[in-house]
Amino acid sequence: MDGPTPPTPTGSPGRRRFLGALSAVGALATLSAASAPPAPPPSQRRPQPAPPRREKTGPRPLLIGTYTSAGAGGKGIGVTSYDPADGTITEGETLTGIDDPSYLAVHPDGRTYYAVNEQEQGGLTAIRFRPGGPHEVIGRRDSGGAAPCHLSVHPSGKWLLSAHYGSGSVAVHPIDASGALGERADLVTHDSPPPGPGQQGPHAHQFLTAPDGGHLLATDLGTDTVYTYRLDPSAGTLTRVASAAFRPGAGPRHLTFHPSGRYAYVAAELDNTAVVCAYDPASGRLTPGEPQETGTGSGTSHPAMFAVTPDGSYAYLANRGHNSLTRYRIESGGARLRLLDTVPVGGDFPRHIALSPDGTLLFAANQRSGTVSTFTVDPADGALRPVGEGFASPGAVCALPL
C-alpha cells in the first residue's frame, strides 16, 4: 500500500550490451493525441489483427523501484535487464542514494527517468542513464506534498505529474531540455467531496494524461473520486473540469485506459471491485459503470492496478492479500470485462504490474516477499504462465520494463 499505512487497508560483457539497450529506448512511443471513434455495433465490427510482435534480440532494460526505509530492505533503483524471448531477469546494478524510489516513469526521449521519494517530505528525482558511462542523478525537487506515490510524464515531455497519498494533492513540475526538473508550477489539494467511510482525508494515488492528450486524470481513494483537469501547456497550471464519483468506500486507486481511449478500468482498492468507466475525450468526463467481481472470493483482497494488452483484448488485475492476478477478456470494443480466471502471482502483495512493450510478458512487483514475478502472455487466449522463480529484489514496489 502506498504511503504511510492508512486507517483503512490500501499501501561485465553483459553490461555493455545492456547499456546499448538503454540508449535504444529513445524510440519509446508516446501517448496518441487523437482518440478513437466510438465502438461500432457488433454487427459492423471486424476483428482487428494483433499488432506485430517486436523482434526479440538482446536484453531489454527493467527498472525496479523499491522502499529503502522502515526495514523494507531496498537499496535504491534496481537497474536490471530481461530477456524478451523468455522473460528471464538478469541482475544488474543498483542506483543508491535515492530515498524510497517507490514509483518510476520514463521520459518520452527514453534517456531520462523519474522516481518519487515517497516520504513525509516528498520529493521527485530525475535520473539520466548514460550509455557507456555511470547513471547520473541530475536533480531532486520537493514534490510539494506528503508521500508522493505516483508520477507520469506528460506526452509533450515538458511536464512531470505527481500524486501525493499523504496530503491528497497533485502537482506539476516543468522539465527542461536536459530532463531536469524546475520549480513546481502548480499544486492542487482534493478538498471536496468529503472523505469516504473510514478515511481521514483525501489520498491521491495516480495522476496521468488521458489518451486524448487534452485532459489529466487523478484518482483519489480517500474521496472516492476521479478528478479531471486541463493543463495550461505554457504555464503548467491546472483547471478542474470534471469529477467522477464512485460509490462510498470504493477507494478508486488506479486506472488504465483501453487502447481505444474510450474506456478506462479502475481498480477499487477498498471494496475489492473492478469498475469499467466510459470516457468522453471531448469533456474529459469519466462515467463509472457497475462494480464487478475480481474473482478473489470473500477473503481480504485489495486490488492494486490493471494492465491492458496492447491490442486491447485482455486486462489483468493485481490483487494484494489474495496474491493473484485476475484475467479478463475485453469485449464490446472495450465496454465490458468478462472474468476468466485468477492465477497465483508467485509472491506476496503484488503492488505493481506492467506488460512489456510488445505485450508478451507481464511483470509483478511483490512488496512483502521482495520479489518480481514474470509471466509469459499467450497471444491466443491471454493466459499467463509463470517464468521460473521470482527475481529477488527486497522492498520491490514497481517493475518498469522498457
PDB file of N, CA and C in Angstrom, residues 17-50:
ATOM      1  N   ARG A  17      26.217  -4.627 -23.418  1.00  0.00           N
ATOM      2  CA  ARG A  17      25.003  -4.867 -24.198  1.00  0.00           C
ATOM      3  C   ARG A  17      23.799  -4.186 -23.567  1.00  0.00           C
ATOM      4  N   PHE A  18      23.729  -4.227 -22.241  1.00  0.00           N
ATOM      5  CA  PHE A  18      22.580  -3.637 -21.538  1.00  0.00           C
ATOM      6  C   PHE A  18      22.533  -2.133 -21.720  1.00  0.00           C
ATOM      7  N   LEU A  19      23.733  -1.474 -21.613  1.00  0.00           N
ATOM      8  CA  LEU A  19      23.750  -0.037 -21.780  1.00  0.00           C
ATOM      9  C   LEU A  19      23.373   0.346 -23.206  1.00  0.00           C
ATOM     10  N   GLY A  20      23.740  -0.515 -24.166  1.00  0.00           N
ATOM     11  CA  GLY A  20      23.310  -0.268 -25.523  1.00  0.00           C
ATOM     12  C   GLY A  20      21.809  -0.325 -25.646  1.00  0.00           C
ATOM     13  N   ALA A  21      21.204  -1.256 -24.903  1.00  0.00           N
ATOM     14  CA  ALA A  21      19.741  -1.355 -24.922  1.00  0.00           C
ATOM     15  C   ALA A  21      19.107  -0.109 -24.346  1.00  0.00           C
ATOM     16  N   LEU A  22      19.732   0.454 -23.313  1.00  0.00           N
ATOM     17  CA  LEU A  22      19.185   1.671 -22.716  1.00  0.00           C
ATOM     18  C   LEU A  22      19.179   2.821 -23.715  1.00  0.00           C
ATOM     19  N   SER A  23      20.258   2.923 -24.517  1.00  0.00           N
ATOM     20  CA  SER A  23      20.315   4.022 -25.466  1.00  0.00           C
ATOM     21  C   SER A  23      19.259   3.877 -26.545  1.00  0.00           C
ATOM     22  N   ALA A  24      18.805   2.657 -26.767  1.00  0.00           N
ATOM     23  CA  ALA A  24      17.789   2.424 -27.795  1.00  0.00           C
ATOM     24  C   ALA A  24      16.383   2.732 -27.318  1.00  0.00           C
ATOM     25  N   VAL A  25      16.242   3.012 -26.041  1.00  0.00           N
ATOM     26  CA  VAL A  25      14.895   3.221 -25.501  1.00  0.00           C
ATOM     27  C   VAL A  25      14.277   4.509 -26.019  1.00  0.00           C
ATOM     28  N   GLY A  26      15.095   5.381 -26.649  1.00  0.00           N
ATOM     29  CA  GLY A  26      14.568   6.641 -27.155  1.00  0.00           C
ATOM     30  C   GLY A  26      13.454   6.478 -28.154  1.00  0.00           C
ATOM     31  N   ALA A  27      13.271   5.275 -28.649  1.00  0.00           N
ATOM     32  CA  ALA A  27      12.192   5.034 -29.610  1.00  0.00           C
ATOM     33  C   ALA A  27      10.867   4.728 -28.943  1.00  0.00           C
ATOM     34  N   LEU A  28      10.805   4.833 -27.635  1.00  0.00           N
ATOM     35  CA  LEU A  28       9.532   4.558 -26.946  1.00  0.00           C
ATOM     36  C   LEU A  28       8.428   5.456 -27.495  1.00  0.00           C
ATOM     37  N   ALA A  29       7.277   4.890 -27.672  1.00  0.00           N
ATOM     38  CA  ALA A  29       6.146   5.643 -28.211  1.00  0.00           C
ATOM     39  C   ALA A  29       5.484   6.462 -27.131  1.00  0.00           C
ATOM     40  N   THR A  30       4.985   7.630 -27.479  1.00  0.00           N
ATOM     41  CA  THR A  30       4.216   8.449 -26.550  1.00  0.00           C
ATOM     42  C   THR A  30       2.732   8.219 -26.786  1.00  0.00           C
ATOM     43  N   LEU A  31       1.954   8.723 -25.845  1.00  0.00           N
ATOM     44  CA  LEU A  31       0.504   8.564 -25.978  1.00  0.00           C
ATOM     45  C   LEU A  31      -0.004   9.308 -27.201  1.00  0.00           C
ATOM     46  N   SER A  32      -0.952   8.732 -27.886  1.00  0.00           N
ATOM     47  CA  SER A  32      -1.507   9.351 -29.085  1.00  0.00           C
ATOM     48  C   SER A  32      -2.361  10.551 -28.712  1.00  0.00           C
ATOM     49  N   ALA A  33      -2.248  11.603 -29.508  1.00  0.00           N
ATOM     50  CA  ALA A  33      -3.054  12.796 -29.236  1.00  0.00           C
ATOM     51  C   ALA A  33      -4.445  12.701 -29.848  1.00  0.00           C
ATOM     52  N   ALA A  34      -4.698  11.670 -30.587  1.00  0.00           N
ATOM     53  CA  ALA A  34      -6.015  11.518 -31.211  1.00  0.00           C
ATOM     54  C   ALA A  34      -6.759  10.364 -30.593  1.00  0.00           C
ATOM     55  N   SER A  35      -8.042  10.563 -30.316  1.00  0.00           N
ATOM     56  CA  SER A  35      -8.838   9.496 -29.723  1.00  0.00           C
ATOM     57  C   SER A  35      -9.588   8.742 -30.798  1.00  0.00           C
ATOM     58  N   ALA A  36      -9.902   7.498 -30.504  1.00  0.00           N
ATOM     59  CA  ALA A  36     -10.615   6.656 -31.459  1.00  0.00           C
ATOM     60  C   ALA A  36     -12.101   6.978 -31.425  1.00  0.00           C
ATOM     61  N   PRO A  37     -12.811   6.719 -32.518  1.00  0.00           N
ATOM     62  CA  PRO A  37     -14.261   6.948 -32.525  1.00  0.00           C
ATOM     63  C   PRO A  37     -14.963   5.912 -31.676  1.00  0.00           C
ATOM     64  N   PRO A  38     -16.238   6.116 -31.381  1.00  0.00           N
ATOM     65  CA  PRO A  38     -16.975   5.130 -30.577  1.00  0.00           C
ATOM     66  C   PRO A  38     -16.970   3.774 -31.259  1.00  0.00           C
ATOM     67  N   ALA A  39     -17.020   2.706 -30.448  1.00  0.00           N
ATOM     68  CA  ALA A  39     -17.025   1.359 -30.991  1.00  0.00           C
ATOM     69  C   ALA A  39     -18.275   1.138 -31.817  1.00  0.00           C
ATOM     70  N   PRO A  40     -18.149   0.541 -33.028  1.00  0.00           N
ATOM     71  CA  PRO A  40     -19.321   0.293 -33.863  1.00  0.00           C
ATOM     72  C   PRO A  40     -20.155  -0.830 -33.295  1.00  0.00           C
ATOM     73  N   PRO A  41     -21.399  -0.983 -33.773  1.00  0.00           N
ATOM     74  CA  PRO A  41     -22.230  -2.100 -33.321  1.00  0.00           C
ATOM     75  C   PRO A  41     -21.555  -3.415 -33.646  1.00  0.00           C
ATOM     76  N   PRO A  42     -21.854  -4.483 -32.858  1.00  0.00           N
ATOM     77  CA  PRO A  42     -21.224  -5.772 -33.095  1.00  0.00           C
ATOM     78  C   PRO A  42     -21.368  -6.268 -34.517  1.00  0.00           C
ATOM     79  N   SER A  43     -22.512  -5.987 -35.144  1.00  0.00           N
ATOM     80  CA  SER A  43     -22.730  -6.479 -36.491  1.00  0.00           C
ATOM     81  C   SER A  43     -21.789  -5.846 -37.506  1.00  0.00           C
ATOM     82  N   GLN A  44     -21.232  -4.668 -37.180  1.00  0.00           N
ATOM     83  CA  GLN A  44     -20.337  -3.978 -38.104  1.00  0.00           C
ATOM     84  C   GLN A  44     -18.879  -4.104 -37.697  1.00  0.00           C
ATOM     85  N   ARG A  45     -18.640  -4.704 -36.559  1.00  0.00           N
ATOM     86  CA  ARG A  45     -17.286  -4.743 -36.027  1.00  0.00           C
ATOM     87  C   ARG A  45     -16.480  -5.843 -36.692  1.00  0.00           C
ATOM     88  N   ARG A  46     -15.295  -5.531 -37.135  1.00  0.00           N
ATOM     89  CA  ARG A  46     -14.425  -6.510 -37.751  1.00  0.00           C
ATOM     90  C   ARG A  46     -13.297  -6.867 -36.791  1.00  0.00           C
ATOM     91  N   PRO A  47     -12.891  -8.126 -36.790  1.00  0.00           N
ATOM     92  CA  PRO A  47     -11.767  -8.498 -35.920  1.00  0.00           C
ATOM     93  C   PRO A  47     -10.531  -7.694 -36.288  1.00  0.00           C
ATOM     94  N   GLN A  48      -9.855  -7.210 -35.283  1.00  0.00           N
ATOM     95  CA  GLN A  48      -8.641  -6.437 -35.510  1.00  0.00           C
ATOM     96  C   GLN A  48      -7.417  -7.326 -35.326  1.00  0.00           C
ATOM     97  N   PRO A  49      -6.497  -7.295 -36.280  1.00  0.00           N
ATOM     98  CA  PRO A  49      -5.294  -8.129 -36.121  1.00  0.00           C
ATOM     99  C   PRO A  49      -4.446  -7.632 -34.972  1.00  0.00           C
ATOM    100  N   ALA A  50      -3.768  -8.552 -34.333  1.00  0.00           N
ATOM    101  CA  ALA A  50      -2.864  -8.177 -33.253  1.00  0.00           C
ATOM    102  C   ALA A  50      -1.713  -7.373 -33.829  1.00  0.00           C
TER     103      ALA A  50
END
